[in-house]
Amino acid sequence: MTSTASERRAFAHKINRTVAAEVRKQVSRDYGSPQLSKKRGGAHHSLPLTEVVEPVDFEDYVSSHAPGVELGPLRQLMEFPQDDLELLQLEKECSTLEPPLPEEEDSLDPRVRDALAVYTDDWLVIQRKYQRYSTTYTPQNSERQRERQRGLVKQTFELDEAAAAERQDDQDDAKRRSVGLDETPRGSWASSIFDLKNSSADALLPSVLERTAAEDMDRRNTESRLQGRHSDLLGLYPPPDEDEAVERCSLPEVPKEHCGQRIMVKCLSLKFEIEIEPIFGTLALYDVKEKKKISENFYFDLNSDTMKGLLKPHTPHVAISTLARSAIFSITYPSADIFLVIKLEKVLQQGDIGECCEPYMVMKESDSSKHKEKLEKLRLQAEQSCSRLGRFRMPFAWTAIHLLNIVSSVGGLDRSDPDSDSERKGHGTWNERKKKGFERMSIGDDMCNFATFRPATLTVTNFFKQEGDRLSDEDLYKFLADMRRPSSVLRRLRPVTAQLKIDISPAPDSPHYCLSPELLHVKPYPDPRVRPTKEVLEFPARHVYTPHTTYRNLLYVYPQSLNFSSRQGSVRNITVKVQFMAGEDPSQALPVIFGKSSSAEFMKEAYTPVIYHNKSPEFYEEMKMKIPANLTDNHHLLFTFYHISCQPKQNTPLETPVGYTWIPLMQHGRLRTGSFSLPVSVEKPPPSYSVLTPDVQLPGMKWVDNHKGVFNVEVTAASSVHTQDPHLDKFFTLVYVLEEYSFPFRLKDVIITEANMEGELKASMAALRGALLDTCIRFLHQLLSKLIQLIVYPPVIAGQIVNLGRAAFEAMALLVNQIHKNLEGNQDQHGRNNLLASFIHYAFRLPTAEPPVPPTAGTQSYDMPMQYATLSRATARPSSLHLSRSKSISNSNPDLASTPVSPDEEVQRIIGSKYLQSIFSPPLLSCPPCFCALCICFLLSFTSR
């Protein structure tokens, strides 16, 4: 049956007759509009397929729906507490009695000034006063809550009583059904009357029959409810499940200096078969597997007062810090390949090492009567040598102790336990929250727990004679590896008979009378007159990812070898004198070299041991120095080579200089460290030599072996001021040049001026991706603070405000990404990195004062207006700068036409700019959670201005 439009039923007119093509066309045309069309009409009119919900403006809604003035007694539950947040300053804990500060207090170098500000400022913490009432605070008190619940009386509620009564009634019914009524007298009517008459009457309740006001009744009920009520009713609830869907953010650890497992070594006595001269000892830790020395040297002196008296003319003043006989070593990476190496030295005398060791290998204490005359002769020679050559040393003997034997209670050394009945000293396990790379050890390494082992007293009886041509560290590693083999070659050598008694034990948590590596008194230090214990600085075998938190500025110099085979003349008994010079005059030698045992605390010069009749000696000496806070281009290390006349001759000086060379320490704003192969000059250097390297061919100078590198030396630094990374050094140097406005500045082959400063600084921030991660983490607080400062306060160069926000933001994102990718084991349960979380919680400080802007030439000084800066633009130009309109604020953002007049206008530009499209690209959308925390800090810094 055919039907027309007029014959259609009513519901058919409402059916949507729009075809799919028209729907797609309508959607594509209206997509992106605030709201689709809402027209209603015939079948051919556009229909509302969906409605776009406009987001609520939270700030506008809150301001327009402010809570009323009178909301009753529960108004505080609806409003956020006004006094919840408070800013607190937590005092930094200092482990030493004296703060670790440089001696120079005035006119400090900018890098030192910023480092001291980071290391000395108190922690800045935002505390929430009402945090203890939140759900996330419960796990911290869960254990205390369980303790409180154990002493509570079990509560019985009406529901429990009803259930118990029902169970009792069921039991009574069962009993009644099993026993007939005729078998009990209580089943009769007469017995029930008898029990009723004999029962005692209940107490009367007159209050039920009296008339009582409603107010009095409420008061009585309130008093009754308060009787026997627990004060902490909510505390009766069981603690919440730890796995519930509540994010619990534990407080990050307070930043502190890294410390590994610590062992204490006490040198008790050193005895030889014959006692004719003073002997000096040195301790150090070596890792054979890594082929690295993992601690600095510790010097000890166990000589008798008689032997010490032989050197009295050369050491008129002996500091108490050099009398230490016990040391505390730190081991970050316990390994089965760590050895405690002991080296012995003696006063220089005529003859090679073999000749000097022969009396100690041949003569015995029991045969002293047979060799009485020979002993007297040897003592006389020793006295003459000490009187004339007391400043110089020569190698004598060495030995090593395998620390694994101490931990595993096995070994071939004579061993005695001073307290066999005592329990093991337990100091807990090592920090298991370090980077996962810390735990990459072999199965043998797992046995090496130097924090908990039984103290042992060792008597070392076998020492090996030093070989004059095998004194380098490479030879030492071969000897140590050979000691672990059953058929050791060293066992076939003739030993030097001696008895060194030492005690090795886990170090206590807070030892008394301890000195830091900088010779500062570590708390507690009750009496400064007591013989101290020294903390030995560790050189970890691998990287340690911990930021610096204290000031440290130490330099280590290691002379390695010298080749004077082509040097003409009597040059055989060679020593190297090392000086830290502040200028070129001999009087400008600084007393910054740490003294050894039984000497002054600091000295102006140090000498290497002498190898008798050797024109190409090898050295193993370590020279420790304090780096001055203000280093200039004139500071340098001066090496002077001397020939020592061991046999006194008429008209022959004791020391004859035979060569000179030097290392400029500060060059292009960097501390120079590393391995050097230096040419040696035969004559004294000319004036102004300190600003040049010895590689420069100076006119009129004679060089050994045609200006070839004949002296090898290594310089390292343990510094929390100098990064020793070229990328970080360049970035910090450019920032300090900009802050001090010290233009022009020469940086290697580039002259930094106002014209190229912006490009160089951006390039340095982009080059931070090439910096070593462990170095970036060591200087994490300074690096992040500088990047944040560049974002918040754009610098002014040549009268123009330069926007460096994008480059700084990208450098920060790259750094945070690298930290999260490489330190996965240092994250909490929410994926937040502990290093970044501790920086945000404790060390982050919003820049509140804009750095001073030096006036340009011919322009009066001006004051910068206080205005916020963002990633997309710089702050407004000062009114005193008369710049043309066509001139942009900065060439770092060419798309910027003018400065926004309001934050709303700026937000609109940011949303529509292509810049944020590149910033929030898909790789950054998956950034770690801690990076979001950093972004929050940045947003707070923007809005606070």
PDB file of C-alpha atoms in Angstrom, residues 244-398:
ATOM      1  CA  GLU A 244      45.248   0.535  49.224  1.00  0.00           C
ATOM      2  CA  ALA A 245      44.901   3.074  46.451  1.00  0.00           C
ATOM      3  CA  VAL A 246      46.270   6.030  48.407  1.00  0.00           C
ATOM      4  CA  GLU A 247      49.427   7.771  47.300  1.00  0.00           C
ATOM      5  CA  ARG A 248      51.781   7.961  50.265  1.00  0.00           C
ATOM      6  CA  CYS A 249      54.650  10.354  49.721  1.00  0.00           C
ATOM      7  CA  SER A 250      57.363   9.762  52.284  1.00  0.00           C
ATOM      8  CA  LEU A 251      59.740  12.573  53.099  1.00  0.00           C
ATOM      9  CA  PRO A 252      62.952  12.406  51.074  1.00  0.00           C
ATOM     10  CA  GLU A 253      66.230  11.920  52.850  1.00  0.00           C
ATOM     11  CA  VAL A 254      68.183  14.970  53.876  1.00  0.00           C
ATOM     12  CA  PRO A 255      71.106  15.471  51.456  1.00  0.00           C
ATOM     13  CA  LYS A 256      74.398  14.451  53.018  1.00  0.00           C
ATOM     14  CA  GLU A 257      77.896  13.529  51.991  1.00  0.00           C
ATOM     15  CA  HIS A 258      78.439  10.022  50.726  1.00  0.00           C
ATOM     16  CA  CYS A 259      80.008   7.523  53.102  1.00  0.00           C
ATOM     17  CA  GLY A 260      80.694   3.855  52.425  1.00  0.00           C
ATOM     18  CA  GLN A 261      81.516   1.020  54.774  1.00  0.00           C
ATOM     19  CA  ARG A 262      84.156   2.143  57.223  1.00  0.00           C
ATOM     20  CA  ILE A 263      87.003   0.188  58.784  1.00  0.00           C
ATOM     21  CA  MET A 264      89.470   1.358  61.405  1.00  0.00           C
ATOM     22  CA  VAL A 265      93.148   0.429  61.204  1.00  0.00           C
ATOM     23  CA  LYS A 266      95.333   0.970  64.277  1.00  0.00           C
ATOM     24  CA  CYS A 267      99.092   0.729  63.933  1.00  0.00           C
ATOM     25  CA  LEU A 268     100.323  -0.642  67.262  1.00  0.00           C
ATOM     26  CA  SER A 269     104.031  -1.364  66.877  1.00  0.00           C
ATOM     27  CA  LEU A 270     106.811  -1.869  64.333  1.00  0.00           C
ATOM     28  CA  LYS A 271     109.945  -3.789  65.326  1.00  0.00           C
ATOM     29  CA  PHE A 272     113.010  -4.981  63.443  1.00  0.00           C
ATOM     30  CA  GLU A 273     115.764  -7.358  64.417  1.00  0.00           C
ATOM     31  CA  ILE A 274     118.074  -4.384  64.657  1.00  0.00           C
ATOM     32  CA  GLU A 275     117.172  -0.796  65.531  1.00  0.00           C
ATOM     33  CA  ILE A 276     119.607   1.627  64.002  1.00  0.00           C
ATOM     34  CA  GLU A 277     117.533   4.317  62.247  1.00  0.00           C
ATOM     35  CA  PRO A 278     113.978   5.696  62.027  1.00  0.00           C
ATOM     36  CA  ILE A 279     111.516   3.934  59.709  1.00  0.00           C
ATOM     37  CA  PHE A 280     108.337   5.593  58.401  1.00  0.00           C
ATOM     38  CA  GLY A 281     105.171   3.859  57.179  1.00  0.00           C
ATOM     39  CA  THR A 282     102.357   4.548  54.740  1.00  0.00           C
ATOM     40  CA  LEU A 283      98.951   2.868  54.409  1.00  0.00           C
ATOM     41  CA  ALA A 284      96.615   2.937  51.401  1.00  0.00           C
ATOM     42  CA  LEU A 285      93.862   0.811  49.847  1.00  0.00           C
ATOM     43  CA  TYR A 286      94.149  -0.590  46.326  1.00  0.00           C
ATOM     44  CA  ASP A 287      91.573  -2.378  44.167  1.00  0.00           C
ATOM     45  CA  VAL A 288      93.392  -4.870  41.964  1.00  0.00           C
ATOM     46  CA  LYS A 289      90.406  -5.625  39.764  1.00  0.00           C
ATOM     47  CA  GLU A 290      89.748  -1.980  38.960  1.00  0.00           C
ATOM     48  CA  LYS A 291      93.496  -1.210  38.998  1.00  0.00           C
ATOM     49  CA  LYS A 292      92.905   1.864  41.043  1.00  0.00           C
ATOM     50  CA  LYS A 293      94.072   3.347  44.280  1.00  0.00           C
ATOM     51  CA  ILE A 294      90.864   3.846  46.276  1.00  0.00           C
ATOM     52  CA  SER A 295      92.156   5.925  49.191  1.00  0.00           C
ATOM     53  CA  GLU A 296      94.619   8.636  49.939  1.00  0.00           C
ATOM     54  CA  ASN A 297      97.793   7.883  51.899  1.00  0.00           C
ATOM     55  CA  PHE A 298      97.899   7.632  55.660  1.00  0.00           C
ATOM     56  CA  TYR A 299     101.308   8.252  57.200  1.00  0.00           C
ATOM     57  CA  PHE A 300     102.299   6.835  60.583  1.00  0.00           C
ATOM     58  CA  ASP A 301     105.426   6.925  62.745  1.00  0.00           C
ATOM     59  CA  LEU A 302     106.052   4.135  65.284  1.00  0.00           C
ATOM     60  CA  ASN A 303     109.669   5.015  66.043  1.00  0.00           C
ATOM     61  CA  SER A 304     110.960   5.323  69.558  1.00  0.00           C
ATOM     62  CA  ASP A 305     111.837   8.674  71.042  1.00  0.00           C
ATOM     63  CA  THR A 306     115.523   7.876  70.536  1.00  0.00           C
ATOM     64  CA  MET A 307     115.061   7.392  66.805  1.00  0.00           C
ATOM     65  CA  LYS A 308     112.880  10.473  66.527  1.00  0.00           C
ATOM     66  CA  GLY A 309     115.582  12.518  68.203  1.00  0.00           C
ATOM     67  CA  LEU A 310     117.909  11.888  65.257  1.00  0.00           C
ATOM     68  CA  LEU A 311     115.654  14.052  63.063  1.00  0.00           C
ATOM     69  CA  LYS A 312     115.049  16.816  65.581  1.00  0.00           C
ATOM     70  CA  PRO A 313     117.070  19.447  63.642  1.00  0.00           C
ATOM     71  CA  HIS A 314     114.874  18.935  60.562  1.00  0.00           C
ATOM     72  CA  THR A 315     111.530  18.942  62.374  1.00  0.00           C
ATOM     73  CA  PRO A 316     111.685  21.621  65.071  1.00  0.00           C
ATOM     74  CA  HIS A 317     107.895  21.735  65.381  1.00  0.00           C
ATOM     75  CA  VAL A 318     105.721  18.615  65.221  1.00  0.00           C
ATOM     76  CA  ALA A 319     101.960  19.107  64.939  1.00  0.00           C
ATOM     77  CA  ILE A 320      99.745  16.774  66.943  1.00  0.00           C
ATOM     78  CA  SER A 321      97.722  16.015  63.815  1.00  0.00           C
ATOM     79  CA  THR A 322     100.806  14.303  62.325  1.00  0.00           C
ATOM     80  CA  LEU A 323     101.146  11.939  65.297  1.00  0.00           C
ATOM     81  CA  ALA A 324      98.085   9.868  64.406  1.00  0.00           C
ATOM     82  CA  ARG A 325      98.530   6.103  64.468  1.00  0.00           C
ATOM     83  CA  SER A 326      94.985   5.048  63.602  1.00  0.00           C
ATOM     84  CA  ALA A 327      92.982   5.737  60.481  1.00  0.00           C
ATOM     85  CA  ILE A 328      89.406   5.217  59.277  1.00  0.00           C
ATOM     86  CA  PHE A 329      89.052   4.060  55.673  1.00  0.00           C
ATOM     87  CA  SER A 330      85.798   4.233  53.712  1.00  0.00           C
ATOM     88  CA  ILE A 331      84.916   1.579  51.121  1.00  0.00           C
ATOM     89  CA  THR A 332      81.949   2.258  48.855  1.00  0.00           C
ATOM     90  CA  TYR A 333      82.296  -0.835  46.686  1.00  0.00           C
ATOM     91  CA  PRO A 334      83.384  -3.813  48.820  1.00  0.00           C
ATOM     92  CA  SER A 335      85.328  -6.259  46.720  1.00  0.00           C
ATOM     93  CA  ALA A 336      87.378  -9.408  47.118  1.00  0.00           C
ATOM     94  CA  ASP A 337      90.216  -7.636  45.296  1.00  0.00           C
ATOM     95  CA  ILE A 338      90.945  -4.903  47.841  1.00  0.00           C
ATOM     96  CA  PHE A 339      94.353  -4.877  49.514  1.00  0.00           C
ATOM     97  CA  LEU A 340      95.743  -2.778  52.319  1.00  0.00           C
ATOM     98  CA  VAL A 341      99.216  -1.874  51.072  1.00  0.00           C
ATOM     99  CA  ILE A 342     101.895  -0.948  53.597  1.00  0.00           C
ATOM    100  CA  LYS A 343     105.044   0.822  52.385  1.00  0.00           C
ATOM    101  CA  LEU A 344     108.099   1.588  54.501  1.00  0.00           C
ATOM    102  CA  GLU A 345     110.678   4.295  53.900  1.00  0.00           C
ATOM    103  CA  LYS A 346     113.923   5.248  55.564  1.00  0.00           C
ATOM    104  CA  VAL A 347     116.228   8.230  55.592  1.00  0.00           C
ATOM    105  CA  LEU A 348     118.314   8.593  52.444  1.00  0.00           C
ATOM    106  CA  GLN A 349     121.830   7.181  52.670  1.00  0.00           C
ATOM    107  CA  GLN A 350     124.598   6.223  50.301  1.00  0.00           C
ATOM    108  CA  GLY A 351     123.911   2.954  48.515  1.00  0.00           C
ATOM    109  CA  ASP A 352     121.062   1.370  46.611  1.00  0.00           C
ATOM    110  CA  ILE A 353     117.993  -0.244  48.160  1.00  0.00           C
ATOM    111  CA  GLY A 354     119.517  -3.739  48.233  1.00  0.00           C
ATOM    112  CA  GLU A 355     122.587  -2.600  50.139  1.00  0.00           C
ATOM    113  CA  CYS A 356     120.499  -0.701  52.676  1.00  0.00           C
ATOM    114  CA  CYS A 357     118.203  -3.688  53.268  1.00  0.00           C
ATOM    115  CA  GLU A 358     120.990  -6.236  53.646  1.00  0.00           C
ATOM    116  CA  PRO A 359     121.621  -5.664  57.401  1.00  0.00           C
ATOM    117  CA  TYR A 360     117.921  -6.166  58.133  1.00  0.00           C
ATOM    118  CA  MET A 361     117.875  -9.484  56.244  1.00  0.00           C
ATOM    119  CA  VAL A 362     121.123 -10.894  57.678  1.00  0.00           C
ATOM    120  CA  MET A 363     121.434  -9.723  61.254  1.00  0.00           C
ATOM    121  CA  LYS A 364     119.330 -11.129  64.066  1.00  0.00           C
ATOM    122  CA  GLU A 365     118.624  -9.715  67.467  1.00  0.00           C
ATOM    123  CA  SER A 366     120.101 -12.825  69.077  1.00  0.00           C
ATOM    124  CA  ASP A 367     123.377 -12.272  67.238  1.00  0.00           C
ATOM    125  CA  SER A 368     123.847  -8.714  68.397  1.00  0.00           C
ATOM    126  CA  SER A 369     126.906  -9.663  70.469  1.00  0.00           C
ATOM    127  CA  LYS A 370     128.635 -11.160  67.412  1.00  0.00           C
ATOM    128  CA  HIS A 371     128.004  -8.083  65.240  1.00  0.00           C
ATOM    129  CA  LYS A 372     128.492  -5.474  67.923  1.00  0.00           C
ATOM    130  CA  GLU A 373     131.138  -3.514  66.037  1.00  0.00           C
ATOM    131  CA  LYS A 374     129.199  -3.669  62.784  1.00  0.00           C
ATOM    132  CA  LEU A 375     126.054  -2.463  64.516  1.00  0.00           C
ATOM    133  CA  GLU A 376     127.891   0.468  66.018  1.00  0.00           C
ATOM    134  CA  LYS A 377     129.211   1.364  62.595  1.00  0.00           C
ATOM    135  CA  LEU A 378     125.732   1.186  61.122  1.00  0.00           C
ATOM    136  CA  ARG A 379     124.306   3.377  63.876  1.00  0.00           C
ATOM    137  CA  LEU A 380     127.030   5.960  63.305  1.00  0.00           C
ATOM    138  CA  GLN A 381     126.297   6.026  59.572  1.00  0.00           C
ATOM    139  CA  ALA A 382     122.584   6.374  60.294  1.00  0.00           C
ATOM    140  CA  GLU A 383     123.218   9.311  62.627  1.00  0.00           C
ATOM    141  CA  GLN A 384     125.309  11.053  59.997  1.00  0.00           C
ATOM    142  CA  SER A 385     122.700  10.433  57.332  1.00  0.00           C
ATOM    143  CA  CYS A 386     119.901  11.726  59.556  1.00  0.00           C
ATOM    144  CA  SER A 387     121.894  14.834  60.390  1.00  0.00           C
ATOM    145  CA  ARG A 388     122.777  15.655  56.792  1.00  0.00           C
ATOM    146  CA  LEU A 389     120.002  14.035  54.704  1.00  0.00           C
ATOM    147  CA  GLY A 390     117.128  14.025  57.201  1.00  0.00           C
ATOM    148  CA  ARG A 391     114.781  15.815  54.808  1.00  0.00           C
ATOM    149  CA  PHE A 392     115.036  13.126  52.140  1.00  0.00           C
ATOM    150  CA  ARG A 393     113.655   9.591  52.030  1.00  0.00           C
ATOM    151  CA  MET A 394     114.361   6.449  50.043  1.00  0.00           C
ATOM    152  CA  PRO A 395     112.181   3.349  49.400  1.00  0.00           C
ATOM    153  CA  PHE A 396     112.727   0.476  51.784  1.00  0.00           C
ATOM    154  CA  ALA A 397     110.134  -2.340  51.897  1.00  0.00           C
ATOM    155  CA  TRP A 398     106.476  -3.093  51.359  1.00  0.00           C
TER     156      TRP A 398
END
